[in-house]
């Protein structure tokens, strides 16, 4: 069982604090960390969504995690999420492979498709085809990370005996952040290594995912990272939530910092909760 967490959106403006936070998570027994993000920000109030979903100083995950990997030894990094259809696939493959090599394999590529049409236009991409393009991107990424030279002809990609030059130690794990409809779960089951649901998934939807994976010949190959809140003042409640998610079929847990907590207090809460969960669920 692995336990991870996220950097809260309101921590992202302080790079020094993020470095300190990663080091503390590394030493405190947390297995992985990630953060959400976009490429560009928009005017506050433009959308009826929380400002943290489109209006904070998001950090490029590849650049940030390359820096943090240099100051940690065991902590894994997972983008959560990188909006894959915004980017050229071969470039993402190259950057992710380089980060995997630099970090000793401590990087998972967490991806999704997003809703932000203005951002798609700014990046020169077509929002209307993002689902189809996303599926083809997952296929191309896996091949580029496992084959020295790739030939591929699809709707969105044309590769003629091209490769990255140096393959990563292993193909970079791909985790998809998305909802729980049959359509998107089928995509995850066929093409990804793990599912990052937007909330706490039900046992029924996890079973559906695993059924889709088995139908694709990938039984037992797709993980599920569920979320619970850090509860340093009520650790027994945290254990109860974790047990519920594990019984539903989660294979790992992301422990979110308490809402509104500063970085120091938030990291402390996560480390305390993870330590208690690890002891309670393995005893």
Coordinates of C-alpha atoms in Angstrom, one line a residue:
X1 CA 0.0 0.0 0.0
X2 CA 1.3 3.4 -1.0
X3 CA 0.3 6.7 0.6
X4 CA 0.6 10.0 -1.2
X5 CA -0.5 13.6 -1.0
X6 CA -0.9 16.8 -3.0
X7 CA 0.6 20.3 -2.8
X8 CA -2.4 22.6 -2.2
X9 CA -2.9 25.2 -5.0
X10 CA -2.3 28.1 -2.6
X11 CA 1.2 26.8 -1.8
X12 CA 2.4 26.9 -5.4
X13 CA 3.7 30.5 -5.4
X14 CA 6.5 29.7 -2.9
X15 CA 9.1 27.6 -4.6
X16 CA 11.4 27.5 -1.5
X17 CA 8.5 26.2 0.6
X18 CA 7.7 23.5 -2.0
X19 CA 11.3 22.3 -1.8
X20 CA 11.2 22.2 2.0
X21 CA 7.8 20.4 1.8
X22 CA 9.1 17.8 -0.6
X23 CA 12.1 17.1 1.7
X24 CA 9.8 16.7 4.7
X25 CA 7.5 14.3 2.9
X26 CA 10.5 12.3 1.7
X27 CA 11.8 12.0 5.3
X28 CA 8.3 11.5 6.8
X29 CA 7.4 8.3 4.9
X30 CA 5.0 9.7 2.3
X31 CA 5.4 7.7 -0.9
X32 CA 4.3 10.2 -3.6
X33 CA 3.2 13.8 -4.1
X34 CA 1.6 15.7 -7.0
X35 CA -0.2 18.9 -7.8
X36 CA -2.9 20.1 -10.2
X37 CA -2.2 22.6 -12.9
X38 CA -2.8 24.4 -16.1
X39 CA -0.4 26.2 -18.5
X40 CA -2.0 29.6 -18.2
X41 CA -4.2 31.4 -15.7
X42 CA -7.4 33.4 -16.3
X43 CA -9.1 36.4 -14.8
X44 CA -10.6 35.7 -11.4
X45 CA -14.4 35.3 -11.7
X46 CA -14.3 34.4 -15.4
X47 CA -15.7 30.9 -14.6
X48 CA -18.1 29.7 -12.0
X49 CA -15.5 27.5 -10.5
X50 CA -13.1 27.7 -7.6
X51 CA -10.3 30.1 -8.3
X52 CA -7.8 27.4 -7.5
X53 CA -8.8 25.4 -10.6
X54 CA -7.7 28.1 -13.1
X55 CA -6.3 31.2 -11.4
X56 CA -3.2 30.4 -9.2
X57 CA 0.5 30.4 -10.3
X58 CA 0.5 26.8 -11.5
X59 CA 4.0 25.1 -11.8
X60 CA 5.2 23.2 -14.8
X61 CA 5.3 19.6 -13.3
X62 CA 8.3 18.5 -15.4
X63 CA 10.5 21.4 -14.4
X64 CA 9.3 21.5 -10.8
X65 CA 9.8 17.7 -10.2
X66 CA 13.2 17.7 -11.8
X67 CA 14.3 20.2 -9.2
X68 CA 12.6 18.4 -6.3
X69 CA 14.0 15.0 -7.4
X70 CA 17.5 16.4 -6.9
X71 CA 16.8 17.1 -3.2
X72 CA 14.9 13.9 -2.3
X73 CA 15.8 10.2 -2.4
X74 CA 12.6 8.1 -2.3
X75 CA 9.6 10.4 -2.9
X76 CA 7.8 9.8 -6.2
X77 CA 6.3 12.6 -8.2
X78 CA 3.0 12.5 -10.1
X79 CA 1.5 15.2 -12.2
X80 CA -2.1 15.5 -11.2
X81 CA -2.9 16.4 -13.8
X82 CA -1.0 17.4 -16.9
X83 CA -3.6 18.3 -19.6
X84 CA -2.2 16.0 -22.2
X85 CA -4.0 17.2 -25.4
X86 CA -2.6 20.7 -25.0
X87 CA 0.9 19.4 -25.8
X88 CA 2.7 17.7 -28.7
X89 CA 2.9 14.0 -27.7
X90 CA 6.5 13.4 -28.7
X91 CA 7.6 16.3 -26.6
X92 CA 5.8 15.0 -23.5
X93 CA 7.3 11.6 -24.1
X94 CA 10.8 13.1 -24.3
X95 CA 10.3 15.3 -21.1
X96 CA 8.8 12.5 -19.1
X97 CA 11.5 10.0 -20.1
X98 CA 14.2 12.5 -19.2
X99 CA 12.6 13.1 -15.8
X100 CA 12.3 9.4 -15.2
X101 CA 16.0 9.0 -16.0
X102 CA 17.1 12.0 -13.8
X103 CA 15.0 10.8 -10.9
X104 CA 15.8 7.2 -11.0
X105 CA 12.3 6.2 -12.1
X106 CA 10.5 8.3 -9.5
X107 CA 7.9 9.9 -11.9
X108 CA 4.4 9.0 -12.8
X109 CA 2.7 10.9 -15.6
X110 CA -0.8 11.9 -14.4
X111 CA -2.9 13.2 -17.3
X112 CA -6.4 14.3 -18.2
X113 CA -8.2 16.4 -20.8
X114 CA -9.7 19.4 -18.9
X115 CA -12.6 21.7 -19.8
X116 CA -10.9 25.0 -20.4
X117 CA -11.6 26.0 -24.0
X118 CA -9.7 29.3 -23.8
X119 CA -6.6 27.5 -22.7
X120 CA -7.0 25.0 -25.6
X121 CA -7.2 27.9 -28.1
X122 CA -4.2 29.6 -26.6
X123 CA -2.2 26.4 -27.0
X124 CA -3.4 26.0 -30.6
X125 CA -5.4 22.9 -29.9
X126 CA -9.0 21.8 -30.7
X127 CA -11.1 21.1 -27.6
X128 CA -13.7 19.2 -29.7
X129 CA -11.3 16.3 -30.6
X130 CA -9.5 16.1 -27.2
X131 CA -11.0 12.7 -26.3
X132 CA -9.9 11.0 -29.5
X133 CA -6.6 12.7 -29.5
X134 CA -6.0 11.8 -25.8
X135 CA -6.5 8.1 -26.5
X136 CA -4.1 8.1 -29.4
X137 CA -1.6 10.0 -27.3
X138 CA -1.6 7.3 -24.6
X139 CA -0.8 4.6 -27.2
X140 CA 2.0 6.7 -28.7
X141 CA 3.5 7.5 -25.3
X142 CA 3.8 3.9 -24.3
X143 CA 5.4 2.9 -27.5
X144 CA 8.0 5.7 -27.4
X145 CA 8.9 4.7 -23.9
X146 CA 9.4 1.0 -24.8
X147 CA 10.7 0.8 -28.4
X148 CA 13.9 2.3 -29.7
X149 CA 12.2 3.3 -33.0
X150 CA 8.5 3.7 -33.5
X151 CA 6.5 3.7 -36.7
X152 CA 2.9 4.8 -36.2
X153 CA 0.2 6.3 -38.4
X154 CA -3.0 7.5 -36.8
X155 CA -5.5 10.3 -36.9
X156 CA -3.3 12.7 -35.0
X157 CA 0.2 11.3 -35.2
X158 CA 2.6 10.3 -37.9
X159 CA 5.9 8.7 -36.8
X160 CA 8.4 7.2 -39.3
X161 CA 11.0 5.2 -37.4
X162 CA 11.5 7.8 -34.7
X163 CA 12.7 7.3 -31.1
X164 CA 13.8 9.2 -28.0
X165 CA 17.4 8.1 -28.2
X166 CA 17.5 6.7 -24.6
X167 CA 14.6 4.9 -23.2
X168 CA 13.6 5.4 -19.5
X169 CA 14.4 2.5 -17.0
X170 CA 10.8 1.4 -17.5
X171 CA 7.8 2.8 -19.3
X172 CA 6.6 5.8 -17.3
X173 CA 3.4 4.8 -15.5
X174 CA 0.3 6.7 -16.8
X175 CA -2.4 7.7 -14.3
X176 CA -5.6 9.3 -15.7
X177 CA -7.6 11.8 -13.7
X178 CA -11.2 11.7 -14.7
X179 CA -14.8 10.9 -13.7
X180 CA -16.4 7.5 -13.5
X181 CA -18.6 7.1 -16.6
X182 CA -18.3 3.9 -18.5
X183 CA -16.8 5.7 -21.4
X184 CA -13.9 7.2 -19.5
X185 CA -13.4 4.1 -17.3
X186 CA -13.2 1.9 -20.5
X187 CA -10.4 4.3 -21.7
X188 CA -8.5 3.9 -18.4
X189 CA -8.9 0.1 -18.3
X190 CA -7.6 -0.3 -21.9
X191 CA -4.8 2.3 -21.9
X192 CA -3.6 3.5 -18.5
X193 CA -1.8 2.1 -15.5
X194 CA -4.0 3.8 -12.9
X195 CA -7.1 5.8 -12.2
X196 CA -7.2 9.0 -10.2
X197 CA -10.9 9.6 -9.5
X198 CA -12.2 13.1 -8.9
X199 CA -13.7 12.0 -5.5
X200 CA -14.0 8.8 -3.4
X201 CA -15.0 6.1 -5.9
X202 CA -17.7 3.5 -5.2
X203 CA -17.0 -0.2 -5.1
X204 CA -19.3 -0.5 -8.1
X205 CA -17.3 1.9 -10.3
X206 CA -14.0 0.4 -9.3
X207 CA -15.4 -3.0 -10.2
X208 CA -16.5 -1.6 -13.6
X209 CA -12.9 -0.3 -14.2
X210 CA -11.4 -3.6 -13.4
X211 CA -13.9 -5.3 -15.7
X212 CA -12.9 -3.1 -18.6
X213 CA -9.3 -3.8 -17.8
X214 CA -9.9 -7.6 -17.8
X215 CA -11.8 -7.4 -21.1
X216 CA -8.7 -5.7 -22.6
X217 CA -6.5 -8.5 -21.3
X218 CA -5.1 -6.3 -18.5
X219 CA -6.6 -7.9 -15.4
X220 CA -4.8 -6.7 -12.2
X221 CA -2.7 -4.1 -14.1
X222 CA -4.7 -1.0 -13.3
X223 CA -4.4 0.7 -10.0
X224 CA -6.8 3.1 -8.2
X225 CA -5.7 6.0 -6.1
X226 CA -8.5 7.2 -3.8
X227 CA -8.5 10.3 -1.6
X228 CA -9.1 10.9 2.0
X229 CA -8.6 14.0 4.1
X230 CA -5.8 14.3 6.6
X231 CA -7.3 14.2 10.1
X232 CA -4.5 14.6 12.7
X233 CA -7.2 15.4 15.4
X234 CA -9.3 12.4 14.6
X235 CA -7.0 9.7 13.3
X236 CA -9.5 6.9 14.0
X237 CA -11.9 8.6 11.6
X238 CA -9.1 8.7 9.0
X239 CA -8.5 4.9 9.5
X240 CA -12.3 4.3 9.0
X241 CA -12.3 6.3 5.8
X242 CA -9.2 4.5 4.5
X243 CA -10.6 1.1 5.3
X244 CA -13.8 1.9 3.4
X245 CA -11.8 2.9 0.3
X246 CA -9.6 -0.1 0.4
X247 CA -12.5 -2.4 0.8
X248 CA -14.1 -0.7 -2.3
X249 CA -11.0 -1.6 -4.3
X250 CA -8.5 1.3 -4.0
X251 CA -4.9 0.2 -4.3
X252 CA -3.3 3.4 -2.9
X253 CA -4.5 6.5 -1.0
X254 CA -3.8 10.2 -1.4
X255 CA -4.1 12.0 1.9
X256 CA -5.2 15.6 1.2
X257 CA -3.9 18.4 3.4
X258 CA -6.6 20.1 5.5
X259 CA -8.4 22.9 3.6
X260 CA -6.8 26.3 4.2
X261 CA -3.8 24.9 6.0
X262 CA -0.4 26.5 5.4
X263 CA 2.3 24.4 4.0
X264 CA 4.0 23.6 7.3
X265 CA 0.8 22.7 9.1
X266 CA -0.5 20.9 6.1
X267 CA 2.6 18.7 5.7
X268 CA 2.6 17.9 9.4
X269 CA -1.1 16.8 9.2
X270 CA -0.4 14.6 6.2
X271 CA 2.7 13.0 7.7
X272 CA 0.8 12.3 11.0
X273 CA -2.2 10.8 9.2
X274 CA -0.1 8.6 6.9
X275 CA 2.0 7.4 9.8
X276 CA -1.1 6.4 11.7
X277 CA -2.7 4.7 8.7
X278 CA 0.4 2.7 7.9
X279 CA 0.6 1.4 11.5
X280 CA -3.2 0.8 11.8
X281 CA -3.7 -0.9 8.5
X282 CA -0.6 -3.2 8.7
X283 CA -0.8 -4.3 12.3

